[in-house]
Amino acid sequence: MVTVTIWNEFRHEREDEDAAAVYPDGIHATIADALTDHEVRTATLDEPEHGLTEEVLEETDVLLWWGHIAHDEVADEVVDRVQERVLEGMGLLVLHSGHFSKVFKRLMGTTCNLQWREDGATERLWVVDPGHPIADGVDESIELPQTEMYGEPFDVPEPDRLVFTSWFEGGEVFRSGCCYRRGNGRIFYFRPGHETYPIYENEEIRQVLRNAVDWASPTGGSPRTFGERE
Amino acid sequence: MVTVTIWNEFRHEREDEDAAAVYPDGIHATIADALTDHEVRTATLDEPEHGLTEEVLEETDVLLWWGHIAHDEVADEVVDRVQERVLEGMGLLVLHSGHFSKVFKRLMGTTCNLQWREDGATERLWVVDPGHPIADGVDESIELPQTEMYGEPFDVPEPDRLVFTSWFEGGEVFRSGCCYRRGNGRIFYFRPGHETYPIYENEEIRQVLRNAVDWASPTGGSPRTFGERE
Amino acid sequence: MVTVTIWNEFRHEREDEDAAAVYPDGIHATIADALTDHEVRTATLDEPEHGLTEEVLEETDVLLWWGHIAHDEVADEVVDRVQERVLEGMGLLVLHSGHFSKVFKRLMGTTCNLQWREDGATERLWVVDPGHPIADGVDESIELPQTEMYGEPFDVPEPDRLVFTSWFEGGEVFRSGCCYRRGNGRIFYFRPGHETYPIYENEEIRQVLRNAVDWASPTGGSPRTFGERE
Amino acid sequence: MVTVTIWNEFRHEREDEDAAAVYPDGIHATIADALTDHEVRTATLDEPEHGLTEEVLEETDVLLWWGHIAHDEVADEVVDRVQERVLEGMGLLVLHSGHFSKVFKRLMGTTCNLQWREDGATERLWVVDPGHPIADGVDESIELPQTEMYGEPFDVPEPDRLVFTSWFEGGEVFRSGCCYRRGNGRIFYFRPGHETYPIYENEEIRQVLRNAVDWASPTGGSPRTFGERE
């Protein structure tokens, strides 16, 4: 069974009434409810070592990352540790505003900047790679009636595979589902999510999260041997 | 100076009043007007060998391709010849409904199928790769007030670089500017264009065509030697 | 269980003593022995429809392709059928001299040409992507004491992922394990193999074949809907 | 004219007799001799701000990077500055042991680790992408009689384009010429180079450096606008 750790900054939900109304137990708890076929634990910013000790990461197959207003409070030492584990093979799902997390910027090497607007208008995520397992069971598009807009340009390396592209009512587009491999690790950036829109209650979004966890789970491989040779 | 051959099916403009009104001398003539810094010739389906003799192709640096209702009338022998020249280094720009041309399908290896709707609504082409020379001088997006919609999925190999993604008023998205390399040749698929909307009169679209011709022009390289070695 | 069809030209083994000595029941039979966890059937050139009827392809999850001296005898109609099935999601493993098969050239859009030498010297296949499931259980390299050399340039599109690169005793290198996706189908080109060297008896090569079959098996996805939209 | 800054750690040549014998004025001076059609300046580790002030970087089109034994002495602030300029469009050529520089690791997001052996044996760099402008004027391969070996796996993201693959006499292979884009910047990793083998005296290697500088030079593009939209 795949072991998943859901990391959440968990500040909005404790400080903001609107967020608490949507995610009373935290975004991580709602996401955990979606991953019923996986062994799930959660970790949050204000725990010691942000809940991401070496032991926790060692036992984690796939790490999910949600952060927004406190990216800078994440200790570089923990970022190092997460990066190292991804390169060794741990999967990583970066959600929504996690695009600006230290972890994602570290692994991408770019600013990960974008355009945005808080307008609560409609988003439609189109599957542009219908053969991808992350799109399994999804219809040709997923419609979210109210979202924050993210628009291009999105300053990330060209994805290995682009699975979703979003259409926004206000006139923008965005590469919303981007697959990368770094070292042995599989990384999936998935745009949907917000602290006050109930995106992670959406059944299609939950299906994508489940698919992405399975896709990002470590697979076997060959030795990763470096250094001097005889 | 880059030598360009603009190939046009040239049927709509001779058979259909609406098309003739927009492109009285043919789509190829209008495109030729946009390529003022290039040495331009044109070729059409009903010429002998479709105007694409070995000599013409030999002298062509970049070939543009517009076709729609008569893809099947293009002789396989000419398709073979174009493919061979692209692999040797000739650039190829495939425009709009050229996605279904024998030449493009041959080079892609896929159906090149897509979704579409003739609704004459607005399209906005977003630059998703602002560092790409094909986007030089273009603003963050190009707006076309009336177009035919093309929607995902678009059955092509994952592009080497995606330069434009289109937003359509009716709710769809499309990868509208796709770069490929096959053999030594550079290929750019560019969605805009239609027989009755004056897309190729649009100055920003013309800028993209000029940029794409320059990008697709052959560059030097190393020997392409195959066969038995000693 | 994954259903595999091994297609073999099956001419060398019936016409040439040396090939018959190594592969008395045909290359397909030896490869079939390696795929013990899969449901395997075989098909050969001289069967009606080359053994690849619509029914057979419909039931095939992954098709393996070995051909060498009779590529031109493969009917275009069967090539069309194989291409269509790959685009729908059937996996395809193209082996050794299959690089020049109509099927592979059709899906790649290039000449698939290369350099070669029949010298029976050593090849070492290095894993360049240790995190790839096709390399699972393989050591850092696989050594084959006697092989035919294939050298760069290899006229194929840049692979989506490069898993193996070969070193040859005579001084050449080759991209020996290349992954592609076309439509919904996964394609793996794997260089090793020959009609008179017992490459497919090698246990590590057999491990790669098993891995590649699993990797290329169809996964679920989203609808592949094309055509006019309302 | 393209403005190039050659950055060299410049320690070996001042501390080690063998290095001083080969590169009496420093590796940077020898490389500068090769770039005769470019406007060249140099910068070294022990200058203030390592010679890479904001002004210098602002005026630099393409930066070359050679470092080996003092990667850790490069200030993070300068690394930030170089990264920022690359994302804005400055080209970057990372040479040989620069694979372990902070700058390269920052932009790649991986360890950039590899295998190596100081054996002074032959390397042959094969052109695997003969249509690439970086290979312009190069023969099918470049032979270096004495080099340090670098072997796979090379822990970098899959290159956008792979131009060279090295064959080593001792039995290894290596992806020796790797192209990346990050933000608007073009990055080329080029393996050859060493402090005591006169690699940068080799005329073919110098040709590649010139080609790579031209390839990496900034091109025009479209606005790179981020942040909140109305």
mmCIF file of N, CA and C in Angstrom, chain D residues 23-70:
data_model
loop_
_atom_site.group_PDB
_atom_site.id
_atom_site.type_symbol
_atom_site.label_atom_id
_atom_site.label_comp_id
_atom_site.label_asym_id
_atom_site.label_seq_id
_atom_site.Cartn_x
_atom_site.Cartn_y
_atom_site.Cartn_z
ATOM 1 N N TYR D 23 47.843 25.843 -18.736
ATOM 2 C CA TYR D 23 47.059 27.074 -18.805
ATOM 3 C C TYR D 23 47.768 28.182 -18.029
ATOM 4 N N PRO D 24 48.883 28.690 -18.529
ATOM 5 C CA PRO D 24 49.691 29.647 -17.762
ATOM 6 C C PRO D 24 48.924 30.923 -17.385
ATOM 7 N N ASP D 25 48.006 31.359 -18.235
ATOM 8 C CA ASP D 25 47.232 32.572 -17.916
ATOM 9 C C ASP D 25 45.843 32.238 -17.395
ATOM 10 N N GLY D 26 45.645 30.981 -17.125
ATOM 11 C CA GLY D 26 44.336 30.556 -16.631
ATOM 12 C C GLY D 26 43.481 29.982 -17.758
ATOM 13 N N ILE D 27 42.612 29.085 -17.370
ATOM 14 C CA ILE D 27 41.705 28.462 -18.343
ATOM 15 C C ILE D 27 40.886 29.528 -19.054
ATOM 16 N N HIS D 28 40.499 30.556 -18.326
ATOM 17 C CA HIS D 28 39.663 31.611 -18.922
ATOM 18 C C HIS D 28 40.371 32.303 -20.080
ATOM 19 N N ALA D 29 41.679 32.480 -19.942
ATOM 20 C CA ALA D 29 42.413 33.152 -21.011
ATOM 21 C C ALA D 29 42.450 32.291 -22.272
ATOM 22 N N THR D 30 42.609 30.997 -22.085
ATOM 23 C CA THR D 30 42.643 30.098 -23.243
ATOM 24 C C THR D 30 41.287 30.045 -23.933
ATOM 25 N N ILE D 31 40.243 29.981 -23.126
ATOM 26 C CA ILE D 31 38.904 29.972 -23.731
ATOM 27 C C ILE D 31 38.651 31.306 -24.454
ATOM 28 N N ALA D 32 39.099 32.391 -23.844
ATOM 29 C CA ALA D 32 38.911 33.710 -24.476
ATOM 30 C C ALA D 32 39.536 33.742 -25.864
ATOM 31 N N ASP D 33 40.682 33.096 -26.006
ATOM 32 C CA ASP D 33 41.344 33.049 -27.322
ATOM 33 C C ASP D 33 40.474 32.376 -28.384
ATOM 34 N N ALA D 34 39.603 31.486 -27.919
ATOM 35 C CA ALA D 34 38.768 30.752 -28.877
ATOM 36 C C ALA D 34 37.580 31.567 -29.371
ATOM 37 N N LEU D 35 37.222 32.583 -28.600
ATOM 38 C CA LEU D 35 35.980 33.315 -28.904
ATOM 39 C C LEU D 35 36.311 34.633 -29.602
ATOM 40 N N THR D 36 36.876 34.516 -30.778
ATOM 41 C CA THR D 36 37.404 35.685 -31.467
ATOM 42 C C THR D 36 36.336 36.575 -32.082
ATOM 43 N N ASP D 37 35.162 36.023 -32.317
ATOM 44 C CA ASP D 37 34.101 36.836 -32.924
ATOM 45 C C ASP D 37 33.170 37.423 -31.879
ATOM 46 N N HIS D 38 33.551 37.306 -30.645
ATOM 47 C CA HIS D 38 32.695 37.783 -29.572
ATOM 48 C C HIS D 38 33.440 38.832 -28.760
ATOM 49 N N GLU D 39 32.671 39.647 -28.081
ATOM 50 C CA GLU D 39 33.209 40.626 -27.142
ATOM 51 C C GLU D 39 33.395 39.894 -25.812
ATOM 52 N N VAL D 40 34.639 39.705 -25.400
ATOM 53 C CA VAL D 40 34.890 38.819 -24.269
ATOM 54 C C VAL D 40 35.469 39.558 -23.072
ATOM 55 N N ARG D 41 34.949 39.269 -21.896
ATOM 56 C CA ARG D 41 35.622 39.664 -20.665
ATOM 57 C C ARG D 41 35.728 38.423 -19.778
ATOM 58 N N THR D 42 36.555 38.511 -18.747
ATOM 59 C CA THR D 42 36.704 37.363 -17.857
ATOM 60 C C THR D 42 36.447 37.800 -16.419
ATOM 61 N N ALA D 43 36.203 36.825 -15.576
ATOM 62 C CA ALA D 43 35.955 37.085 -14.152
ATOM 63 C C ALA D 43 36.407 35.848 -13.396
ATOM 64 N N THR D 44 36.914 36.066 -12.173
ATOM 65 C CA THR D 44 37.429 34.925 -11.415
ATOM 66 C C THR D 44 36.980 34.988 -9.956
ATOM 67 N N LEU D 45 37.081 33.854 -9.307
ATOM 68 C CA LEU D 45 36.556 33.684 -7.954
ATOM 69 C C LEU D 45 37.081 34.720 -6.967
ATOM 70 N N ASP D 46 38.374 35.000 -7.060
ATOM 71 C CA ASP D 46 38.966 35.826 -6.004
ATOM 72 C C ASP D 46 38.846 37.331 -6.226
ATOM 73 N N GLU D 47 38.207 37.730 -7.297
ATOM 74 C CA GLU D 47 37.884 39.148 -7.460
ATOM 75 C C GLU D 47 36.720 39.511 -6.528
ATOM 76 N N PRO D 48 36.556 40.798 -6.241
ATOM 77 C CA PRO D 48 35.386 41.204 -5.437
ATOM 78 C C PRO D 48 34.104 40.766 -6.139
ATOM 79 N N GLU D 49 33.207 40.244 -5.376
ATOM 80 C CA GLU D 49 31.946 39.679 -5.912
ATOM 81 C C GLU D 49 32.229 38.656 -7.012
ATOM 82 N N HIS D 50 33.384 38.010 -6.904
ATOM 83 C CA HIS D 50 33.819 37.021 -7.914
ATOM 84 C C HIS D 50 33.832 37.610 -9.324
ATOM 85 N N GLY D 51 33.914 38.908 -9.409
ATOM 86 C CA GLY D 51 33.929 39.546 -10.730
ATOM 87 C C GLY D 51 32.570 39.609 -11.392
ATOM 88 N N LEU D 52 31.545 39.173 -10.673
ATOM 89 C CA LEU D 52 30.209 39.126 -11.264
ATOM 90 C C LEU D 52 29.276 40.115 -10.570
ATOM 91 N N THR D 53 29.600 41.380 -10.725
ATOM 92 C CA THR D 53 28.740 42.422 -10.172
ATOM 93 C C THR D 53 27.455 42.496 -10.982
ATOM 94 N N GLU D 54 26.517 43.234 -10.458
ATOM 95 C CA GLU D 54 25.259 43.404 -11.205
ATOM 96 C C GLU D 54 25.523 44.028 -12.565
ATOM 97 N N GLU D 55 26.464 44.965 -12.600
ATOM 98 C CA GLU D 55 26.761 45.651 -13.854
ATOM 99 C C GLU D 55 27.327 44.661 -14.878
ATOM 100 N N VAL D 56 28.266 43.851 -14.436
ATOM 101 C CA VAL D 56 28.872 42.876 -15.352
ATOM 102 C C VAL D 56 27.803 41.939 -15.903
ATOM 103 N N LEU D 57 26.987 41.403 -15.027
ATOM 104 C CA LEU D 57 25.966 40.450 -15.480
ATOM 105 C C LEU D 57 24.947 41.136 -16.388
ATOM 106 N N GLU D 58 24.632 42.384 -16.054
ATOM 107 C CA GLU D 58 23.681 43.124 -16.874
ATOM 108 C C GLU D 58 24.167 43.231 -18.319
ATOM 109 N N GLU D 59 25.476 43.378 -18.466
ATOM 110 C CA GLU D 59 26.047 43.548 -19.809
ATOM 111 C C GLU D 59 26.417 42.231 -20.491
ATOM 112 N N THR D 60 26.213 41.130 -19.787
ATOM 113 C CA THR D 60 26.635 39.832 -20.326
ATOM 114 C C THR D 60 25.501 39.156 -21.082
ATOM 115 N N ASP D 61 25.789 38.737 -22.319
ATOM 116 C CA ASP D 61 24.807 37.948 -23.077
ATOM 117 C C ASP D 61 24.926 36.470 -22.747
ATOM 118 N N VAL D 62 26.171 36.020 -22.654
ATOM 119 C CA VAL D 62 26.418 34.601 -22.371
ATOM 120 C C VAL D 62 27.542 34.495 -21.349
ATOM 121 N N LEU D 63 27.279 33.701 -20.303
ATOM 122 C CA LEU D 63 28.260 33.471 -19.241
ATOM 123 C C LEU D 63 28.782 32.049 -19.351
ATOM 124 N N LEU D 64 30.123 31.887 -19.338
ATOM 125 C CA LEU D 64 30.727 30.552 -19.285
ATOM 126 C C LEU D 64 31.202 30.316 -17.857
ATOM 127 N N TRP D 65 31.082 29.073 -17.404
ATOM 128 C CA TRP D 65 31.392 28.767 -16.004
ATOM 129 C C TRP D 65 32.333 27.574 -15.889
ATOM 130 N N TRP D 66 33.534 27.830 -15.338
ATOM 131 C CA TRP D 66 34.475 26.740 -15.043
ATOM 132 C C TRP D 66 34.865 26.804 -13.574
ATOM 133 N N GLY D 67 34.550 25.749 -12.840
ATOM 134 C CA GLY D 67 34.941 25.658 -11.432
ATOM 135 C C GLY D 67 35.193 24.213 -11.077
ATOM 136 N N HIS D 68 35.916 23.976 -9.990
ATOM 137 C CA HIS D 68 36.222 22.597 -9.638
ATOM 138 C C HIS D 68 36.421 22.361 -8.140
ATOM 139 N N ILE D 69 37.416 23.042 -7.558
ATOM 140 C CA ILE D 69 37.780 22.716 -6.170
ATOM 141 C C ILE D 69 37.247 23.723 -5.145
ATOM 142 N N ALA D 70 36.556 24.740 -5.597
ATOM 143 C CA ALA D 70 36.125 25.766 -4.647
ATOM 144 C C ALA D 70 34.669 26.186 -4.873
#
